[in-house]
Short mmCIF file of C-alpha atoms and ligand atoms in Angstrom, two decimals:
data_model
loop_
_atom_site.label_atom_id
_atom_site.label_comp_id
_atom_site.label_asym_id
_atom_site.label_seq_id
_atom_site.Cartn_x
_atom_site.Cartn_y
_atom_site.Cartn_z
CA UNK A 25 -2.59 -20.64 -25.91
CA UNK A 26 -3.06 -17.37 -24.44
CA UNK A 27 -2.88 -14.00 -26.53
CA UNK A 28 0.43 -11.38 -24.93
CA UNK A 29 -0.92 -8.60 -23.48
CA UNK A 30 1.58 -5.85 -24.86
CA UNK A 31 2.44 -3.51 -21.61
CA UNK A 32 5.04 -1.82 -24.39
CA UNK A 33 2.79 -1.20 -27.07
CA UNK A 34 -0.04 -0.09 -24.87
CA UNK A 35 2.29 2.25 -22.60
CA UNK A 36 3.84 3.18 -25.97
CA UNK A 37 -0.20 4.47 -27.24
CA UNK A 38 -0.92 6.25 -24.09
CA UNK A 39 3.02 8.29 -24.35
CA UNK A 40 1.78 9.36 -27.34
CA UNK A 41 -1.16 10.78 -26.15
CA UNK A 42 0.30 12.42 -23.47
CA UNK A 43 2.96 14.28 -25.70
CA UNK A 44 -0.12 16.03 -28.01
CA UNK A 45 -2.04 16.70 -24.22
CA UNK A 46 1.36 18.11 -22.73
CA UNK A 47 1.85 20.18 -26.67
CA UNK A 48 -1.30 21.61 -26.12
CA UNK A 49 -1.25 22.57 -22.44
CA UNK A 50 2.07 24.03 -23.22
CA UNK A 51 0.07 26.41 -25.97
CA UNK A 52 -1.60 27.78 -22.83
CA UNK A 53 1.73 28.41 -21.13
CA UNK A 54 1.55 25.55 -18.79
CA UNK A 55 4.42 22.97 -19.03
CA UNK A 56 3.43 19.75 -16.63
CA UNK A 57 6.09 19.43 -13.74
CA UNK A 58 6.84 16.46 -11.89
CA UNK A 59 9.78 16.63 -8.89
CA UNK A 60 11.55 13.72 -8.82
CA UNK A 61 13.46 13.07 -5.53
CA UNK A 62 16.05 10.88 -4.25
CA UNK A 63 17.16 10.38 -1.06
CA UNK A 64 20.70 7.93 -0.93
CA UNK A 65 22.15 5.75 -3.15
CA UNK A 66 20.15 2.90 -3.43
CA UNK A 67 21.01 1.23 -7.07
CA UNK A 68 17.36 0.26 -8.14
CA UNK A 69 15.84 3.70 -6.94
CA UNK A 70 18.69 5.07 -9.00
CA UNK A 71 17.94 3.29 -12.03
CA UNK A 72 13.64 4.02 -11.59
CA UNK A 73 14.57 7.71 -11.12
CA UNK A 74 16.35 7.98 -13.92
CA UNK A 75 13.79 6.19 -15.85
CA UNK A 76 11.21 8.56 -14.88
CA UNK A 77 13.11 11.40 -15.93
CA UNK A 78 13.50 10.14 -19.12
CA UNK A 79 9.86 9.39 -19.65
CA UNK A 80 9.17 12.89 -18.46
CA UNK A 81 11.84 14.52 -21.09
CA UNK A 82 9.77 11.88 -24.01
CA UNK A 83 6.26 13.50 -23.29
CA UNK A 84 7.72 17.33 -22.84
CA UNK A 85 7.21 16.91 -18.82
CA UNK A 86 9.63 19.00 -17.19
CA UNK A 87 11.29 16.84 -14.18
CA UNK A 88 12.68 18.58 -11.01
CA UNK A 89 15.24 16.46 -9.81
CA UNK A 90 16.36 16.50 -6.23
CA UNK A 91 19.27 13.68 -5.52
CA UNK A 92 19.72 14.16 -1.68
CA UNK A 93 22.92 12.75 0.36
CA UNK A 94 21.70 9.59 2.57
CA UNK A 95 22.71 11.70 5.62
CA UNK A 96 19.59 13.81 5.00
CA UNK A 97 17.54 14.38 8.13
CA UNK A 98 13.82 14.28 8.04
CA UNK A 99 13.26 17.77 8.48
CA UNK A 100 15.31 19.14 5.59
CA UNK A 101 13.07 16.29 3.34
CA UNK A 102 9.97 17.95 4.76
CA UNK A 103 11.39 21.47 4.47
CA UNK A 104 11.73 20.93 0.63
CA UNK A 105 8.44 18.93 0.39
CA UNK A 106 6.82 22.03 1.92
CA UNK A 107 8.74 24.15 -1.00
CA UNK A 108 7.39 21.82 -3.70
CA UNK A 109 3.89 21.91 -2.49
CA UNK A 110 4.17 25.17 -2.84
CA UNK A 111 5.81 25.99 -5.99
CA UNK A 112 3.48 26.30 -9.23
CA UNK A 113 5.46 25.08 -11.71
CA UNK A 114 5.68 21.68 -9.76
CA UNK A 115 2.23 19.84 -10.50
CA UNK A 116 3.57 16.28 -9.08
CA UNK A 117 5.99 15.21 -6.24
CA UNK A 118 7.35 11.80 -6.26
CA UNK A 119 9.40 10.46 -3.41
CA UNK A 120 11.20 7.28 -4.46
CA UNK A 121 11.15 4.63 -2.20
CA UNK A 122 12.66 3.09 0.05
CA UNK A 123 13.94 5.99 2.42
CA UNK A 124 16.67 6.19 4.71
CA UNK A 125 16.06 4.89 8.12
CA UNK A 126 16.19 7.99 9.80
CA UNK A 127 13.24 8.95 7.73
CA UNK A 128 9.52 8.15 9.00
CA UNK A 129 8.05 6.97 5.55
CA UNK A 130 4.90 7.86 6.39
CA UNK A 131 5.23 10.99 7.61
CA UNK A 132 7.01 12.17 4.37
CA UNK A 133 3.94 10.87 1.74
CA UNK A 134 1.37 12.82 4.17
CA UNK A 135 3.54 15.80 4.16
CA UNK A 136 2.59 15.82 0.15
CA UNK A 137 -0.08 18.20 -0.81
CA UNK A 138 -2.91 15.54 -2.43
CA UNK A 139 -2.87 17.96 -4.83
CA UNK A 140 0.54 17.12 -6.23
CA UNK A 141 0.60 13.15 -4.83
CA UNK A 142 0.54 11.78 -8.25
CA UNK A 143 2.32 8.29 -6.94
CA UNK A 144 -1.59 7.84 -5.41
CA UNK A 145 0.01 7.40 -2.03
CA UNK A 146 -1.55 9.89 0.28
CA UNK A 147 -4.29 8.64 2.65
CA UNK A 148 -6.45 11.13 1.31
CA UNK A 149 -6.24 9.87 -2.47
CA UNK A 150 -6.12 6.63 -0.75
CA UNK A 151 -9.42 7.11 0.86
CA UNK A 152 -10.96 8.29 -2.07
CA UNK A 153 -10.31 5.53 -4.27
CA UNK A 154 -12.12 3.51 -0.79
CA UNK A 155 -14.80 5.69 -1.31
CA UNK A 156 -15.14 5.09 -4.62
CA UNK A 157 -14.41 8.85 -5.98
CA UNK A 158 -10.63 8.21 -7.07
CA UNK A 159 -8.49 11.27 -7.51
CA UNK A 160 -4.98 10.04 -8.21
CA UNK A 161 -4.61 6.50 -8.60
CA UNK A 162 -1.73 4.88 -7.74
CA UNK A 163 0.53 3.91 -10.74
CA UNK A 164 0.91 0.40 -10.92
CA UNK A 165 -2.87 -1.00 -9.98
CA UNK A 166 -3.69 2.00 -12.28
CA UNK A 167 -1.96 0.51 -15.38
CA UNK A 168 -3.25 -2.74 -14.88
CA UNK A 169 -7.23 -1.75 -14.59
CA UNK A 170 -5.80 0.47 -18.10
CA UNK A 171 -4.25 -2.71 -19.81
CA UNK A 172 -7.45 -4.84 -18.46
CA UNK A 173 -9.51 -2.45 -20.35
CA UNK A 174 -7.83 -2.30 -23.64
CA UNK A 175 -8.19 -5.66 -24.36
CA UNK A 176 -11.56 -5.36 -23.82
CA UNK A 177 -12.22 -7.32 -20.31
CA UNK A 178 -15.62 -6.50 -18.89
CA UNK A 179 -14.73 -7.25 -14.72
CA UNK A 180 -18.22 -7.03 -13.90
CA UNK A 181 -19.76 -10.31 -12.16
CA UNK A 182 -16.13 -11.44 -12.82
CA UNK A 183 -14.48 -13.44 -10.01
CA UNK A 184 -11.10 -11.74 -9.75
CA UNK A 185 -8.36 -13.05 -7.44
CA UNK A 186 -5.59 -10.53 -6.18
CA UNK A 187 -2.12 -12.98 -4.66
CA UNK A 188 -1.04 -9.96 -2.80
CA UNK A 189 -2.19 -7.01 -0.35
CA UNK A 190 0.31 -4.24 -0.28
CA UNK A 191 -0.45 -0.81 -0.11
CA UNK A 192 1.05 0.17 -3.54
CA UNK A 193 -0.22 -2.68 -5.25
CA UNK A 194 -2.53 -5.77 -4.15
CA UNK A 195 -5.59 -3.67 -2.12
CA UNK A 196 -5.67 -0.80 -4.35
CA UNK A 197 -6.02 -3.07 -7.42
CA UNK A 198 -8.39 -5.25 -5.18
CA UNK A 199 -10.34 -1.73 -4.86
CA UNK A 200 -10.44 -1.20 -8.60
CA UNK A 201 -11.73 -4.05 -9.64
CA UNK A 202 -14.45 -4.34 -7.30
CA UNK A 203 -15.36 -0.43 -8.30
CA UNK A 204 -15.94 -2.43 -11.93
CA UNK A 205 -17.95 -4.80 -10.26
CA UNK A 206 -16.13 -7.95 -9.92
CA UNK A 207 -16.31 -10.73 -6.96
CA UNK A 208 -12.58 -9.84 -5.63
CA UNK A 209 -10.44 -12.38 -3.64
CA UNK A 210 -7.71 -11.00 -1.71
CA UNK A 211 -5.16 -13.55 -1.34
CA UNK A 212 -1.52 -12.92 0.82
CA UNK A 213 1.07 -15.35 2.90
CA UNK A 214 -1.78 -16.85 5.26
CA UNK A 215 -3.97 -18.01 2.25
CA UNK A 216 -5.23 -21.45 3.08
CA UNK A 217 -5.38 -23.59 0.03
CA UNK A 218 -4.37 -20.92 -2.55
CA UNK A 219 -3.77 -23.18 -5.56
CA UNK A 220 -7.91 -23.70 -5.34
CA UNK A 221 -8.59 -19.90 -4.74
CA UNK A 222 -6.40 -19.11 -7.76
CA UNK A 223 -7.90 -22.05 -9.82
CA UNK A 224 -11.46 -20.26 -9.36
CA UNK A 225 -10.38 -17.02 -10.99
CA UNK A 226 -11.67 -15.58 -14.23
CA UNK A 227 -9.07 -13.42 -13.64
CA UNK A 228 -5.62 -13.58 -11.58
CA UNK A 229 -3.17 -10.84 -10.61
CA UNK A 230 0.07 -11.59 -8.99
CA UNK A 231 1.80 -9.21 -6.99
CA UNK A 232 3.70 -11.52 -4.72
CA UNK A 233 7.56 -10.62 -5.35
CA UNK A 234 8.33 -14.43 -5.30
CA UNK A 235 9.57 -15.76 -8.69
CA UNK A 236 7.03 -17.91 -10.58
CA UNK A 237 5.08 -19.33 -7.36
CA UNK A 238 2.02 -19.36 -9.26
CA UNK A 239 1.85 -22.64 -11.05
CA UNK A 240 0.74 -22.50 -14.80
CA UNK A 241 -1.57 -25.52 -13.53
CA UNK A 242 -3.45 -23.87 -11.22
CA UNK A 243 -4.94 -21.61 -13.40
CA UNK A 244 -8.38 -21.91 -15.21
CA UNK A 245 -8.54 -23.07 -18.84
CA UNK A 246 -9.33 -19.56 -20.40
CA UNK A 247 -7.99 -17.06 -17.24
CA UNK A 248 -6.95 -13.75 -17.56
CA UNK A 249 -3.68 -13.99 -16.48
CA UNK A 250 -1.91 -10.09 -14.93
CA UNK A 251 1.82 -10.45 -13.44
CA UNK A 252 2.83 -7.57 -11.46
CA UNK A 253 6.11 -9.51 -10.21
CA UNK A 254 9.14 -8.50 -11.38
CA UNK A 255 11.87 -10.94 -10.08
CA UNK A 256 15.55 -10.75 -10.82
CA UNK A 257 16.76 -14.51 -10.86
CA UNK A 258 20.90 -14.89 -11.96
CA UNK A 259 22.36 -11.92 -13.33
CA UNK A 260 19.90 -11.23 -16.10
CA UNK A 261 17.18 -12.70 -16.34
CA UNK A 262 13.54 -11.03 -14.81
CA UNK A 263 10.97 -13.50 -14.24
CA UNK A 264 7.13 -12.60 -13.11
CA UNK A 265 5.16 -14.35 -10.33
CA UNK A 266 3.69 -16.70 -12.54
CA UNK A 267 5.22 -19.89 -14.10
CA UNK A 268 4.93 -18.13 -17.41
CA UNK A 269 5.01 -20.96 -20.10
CA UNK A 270 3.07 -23.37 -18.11
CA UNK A 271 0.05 -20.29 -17.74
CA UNK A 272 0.46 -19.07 -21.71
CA UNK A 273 -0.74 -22.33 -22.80
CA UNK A 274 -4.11 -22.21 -20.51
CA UNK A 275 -4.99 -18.42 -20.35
CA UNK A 276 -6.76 -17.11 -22.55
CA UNK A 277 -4.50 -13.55 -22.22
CA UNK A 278 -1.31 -12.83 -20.21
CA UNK A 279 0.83 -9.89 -19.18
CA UNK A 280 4.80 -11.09 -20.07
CA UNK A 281 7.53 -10.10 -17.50
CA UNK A 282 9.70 -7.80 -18.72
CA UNK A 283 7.17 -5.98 -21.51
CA UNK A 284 3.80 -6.03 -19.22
CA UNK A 285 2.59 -3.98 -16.69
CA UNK A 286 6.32 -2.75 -15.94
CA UNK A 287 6.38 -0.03 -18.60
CA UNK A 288 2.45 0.94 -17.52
CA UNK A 289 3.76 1.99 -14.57
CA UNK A 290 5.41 5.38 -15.58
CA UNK A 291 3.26 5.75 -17.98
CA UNK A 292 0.09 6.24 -15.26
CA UNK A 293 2.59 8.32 -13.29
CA UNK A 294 3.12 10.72 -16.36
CA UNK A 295 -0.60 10.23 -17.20
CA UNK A 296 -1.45 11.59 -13.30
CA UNK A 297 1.44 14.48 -13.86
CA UNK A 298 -0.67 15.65 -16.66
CA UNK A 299 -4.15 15.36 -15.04
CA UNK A 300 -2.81 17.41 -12.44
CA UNK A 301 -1.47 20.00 -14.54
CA UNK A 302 -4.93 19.56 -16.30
CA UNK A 303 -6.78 20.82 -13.20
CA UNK A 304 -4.28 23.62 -12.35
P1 LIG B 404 5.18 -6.66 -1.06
O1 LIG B 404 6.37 -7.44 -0.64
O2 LIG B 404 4.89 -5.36 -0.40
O3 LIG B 404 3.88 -7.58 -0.91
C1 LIG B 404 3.89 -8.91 -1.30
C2 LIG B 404 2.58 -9.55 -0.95
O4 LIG B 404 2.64 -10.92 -1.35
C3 LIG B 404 2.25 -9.54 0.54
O5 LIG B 404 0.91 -9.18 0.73
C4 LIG B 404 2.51 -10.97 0.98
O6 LIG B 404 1.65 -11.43 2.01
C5 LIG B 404 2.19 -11.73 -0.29
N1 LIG B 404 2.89 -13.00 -0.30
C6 LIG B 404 4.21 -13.25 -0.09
N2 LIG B 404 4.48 -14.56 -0.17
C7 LIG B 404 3.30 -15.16 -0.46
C8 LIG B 404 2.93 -16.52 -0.66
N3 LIG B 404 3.80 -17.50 -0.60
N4 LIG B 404 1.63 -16.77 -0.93
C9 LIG B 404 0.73 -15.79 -1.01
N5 LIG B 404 1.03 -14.48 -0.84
C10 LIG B 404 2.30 -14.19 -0.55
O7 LIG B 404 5.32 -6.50 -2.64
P2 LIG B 404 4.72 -5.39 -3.66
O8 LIG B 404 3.25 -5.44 -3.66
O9 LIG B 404 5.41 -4.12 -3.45
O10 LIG B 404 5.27 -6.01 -5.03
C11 LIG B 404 4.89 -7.28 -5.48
C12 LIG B 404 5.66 -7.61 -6.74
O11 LIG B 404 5.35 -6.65 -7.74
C13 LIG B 404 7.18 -7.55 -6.60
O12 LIG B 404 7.75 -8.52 -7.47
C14 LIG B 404 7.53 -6.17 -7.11
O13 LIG B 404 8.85 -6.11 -7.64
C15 LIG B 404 6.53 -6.02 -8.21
N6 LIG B 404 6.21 -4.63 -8.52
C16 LIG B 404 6.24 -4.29 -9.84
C17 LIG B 404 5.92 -3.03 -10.23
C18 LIG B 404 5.93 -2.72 -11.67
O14 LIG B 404 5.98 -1.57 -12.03
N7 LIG B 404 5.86 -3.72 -12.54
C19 LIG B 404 5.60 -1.98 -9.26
C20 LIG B 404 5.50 -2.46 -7.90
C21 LIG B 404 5.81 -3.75 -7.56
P3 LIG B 404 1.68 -10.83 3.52
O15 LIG B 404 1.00 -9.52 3.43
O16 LIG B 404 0.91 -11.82 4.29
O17 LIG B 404 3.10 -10.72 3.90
#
């Protein structure tokens, strides 16, 4: 029977940190800013932005919203990315994705100043988390490396086994962990035999997007157990990547979906908003 790791209580102690950090910056006239923008109408990226702005109002953050019309060209998204890079009282810019297809994706996160990238998305920031020298870390792989640590899990020598390679989640979490020294496993859709890989792990952390495909059996009597997924199956119901009742009973800890590493997320993207205003 594993113990819950509690993404709610954790992100809950790390809010209230931020509010005294964000109280006292405010003493020396700086109030952290974090523009929030929005290009369409996209439902979920709807319901994340206005999640975020919530979080920001919580800690004191003052959010910039910009909710853009889907007809937006990519010029006019640069032309007010340019604004924002260059406007003081904005420490973070966060560009919710996805983006409209007339929009080149990539061409909008480099047209952030790394300064302000506080979603960790930049090739610079990305670069220097390669390196080894992170500046912003990107939110989610940040908040699980944060949840690893406070229940005490020493990575080093660890074997740890990622089931995932994105760019927002599986290789920079891959990168973290072997910066603390584990024996990382990157594992994606062409993974040979990936119940035996995932049996190996000391630790295992599912960023997949398919609902419950790792089998409670195939992991080690006494794994750390950290599910990124976030599924919607039926109406209601969220479900992680991992068959969650089958792991509980043979990890020795495990991240629940909803209550994990979802509400970590914001969190680290507050946290970065902060840094940033920190080092202004
Ligand atoms: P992507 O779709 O970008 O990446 C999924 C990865 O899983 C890919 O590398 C893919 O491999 C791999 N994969 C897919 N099917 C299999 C399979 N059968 N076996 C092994 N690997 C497989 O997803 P994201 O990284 O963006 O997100 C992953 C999950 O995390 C989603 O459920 C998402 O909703 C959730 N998420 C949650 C967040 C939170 O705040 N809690 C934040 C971000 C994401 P390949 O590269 O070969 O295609």
């Amino acid at each position: 029977m594993a113990t819950v790791i509690d993404g709610k209580a954790i992100a809950a102690k790390i809010r209230g940190e931020l509010t005294a950090s964000v109280s006292e910056l405010k003493i020396k006239g700086i109030t952290p800013g974090l523009a929030v923008v929005l290009v369409g109408e996209d439902p979920a990226s709807k319901v994340y932005v206005s999640m975020k702005e919530k979080a920001c109002a919580d800690v004191g953050i003052f959010s910039d919203e910009h909710k853009l019309s889907v007809e937006t060209s990519e010029a006019e998204l640069l032309d007010l990315i340019a604004k924002l890079n260059a406007d003081p009282k904005i420490h973070g810019i966060l560009v919710q994705l996805p983006l409209p297809k007339q929009i080149n994706t990539e061409k909008v996160l480099e047209a952030i100043s790394p300064n302000k990238d506080v979603d960790g998305f930049h090739p610079y920031n990305v670069g220097r988390l390669m390196v080894g020298k992170p500046t912003f870390q990107p939110c989610t792989p940040y908040g699980v490396m944060i949840m690893m640590k406070e229940i005490g899990l020493d990575l080093t020598g660890k074997n740890v086994v990622v089931v995932g390679r994105s760019n927002i989640v599986g290789k920079p979490v891959a990168m973290m962990c072997l910066q603390q020294h584990a024996t990382v496993t990157i594992c994606h859709s062409r993974t040979k035999n990936l119940a035996e890989v995932v049996g190996a792990a000391d630790v295992v952390i599912a960023a997949v997007g398919v609902p419950e495909m790792i089998k409670g059996e195939w992991i080690k009597e006494g794994a750390v157990v950290i599910d990124v997924g976030v599924n919607r199956v039926g109406e209601k119901k969220l479900v992680g990547d991992v068959e969650y009742a089958a792991a509980f009973e043979r990890a020795s800890a495990i991240t629940p979906v909803p209550g994990g590493v979802g509400p970590m997320t914001i969190t680290m993207l507050l946290y970065n908003t902060v840094e940033s205003a920190k080092k202004q």
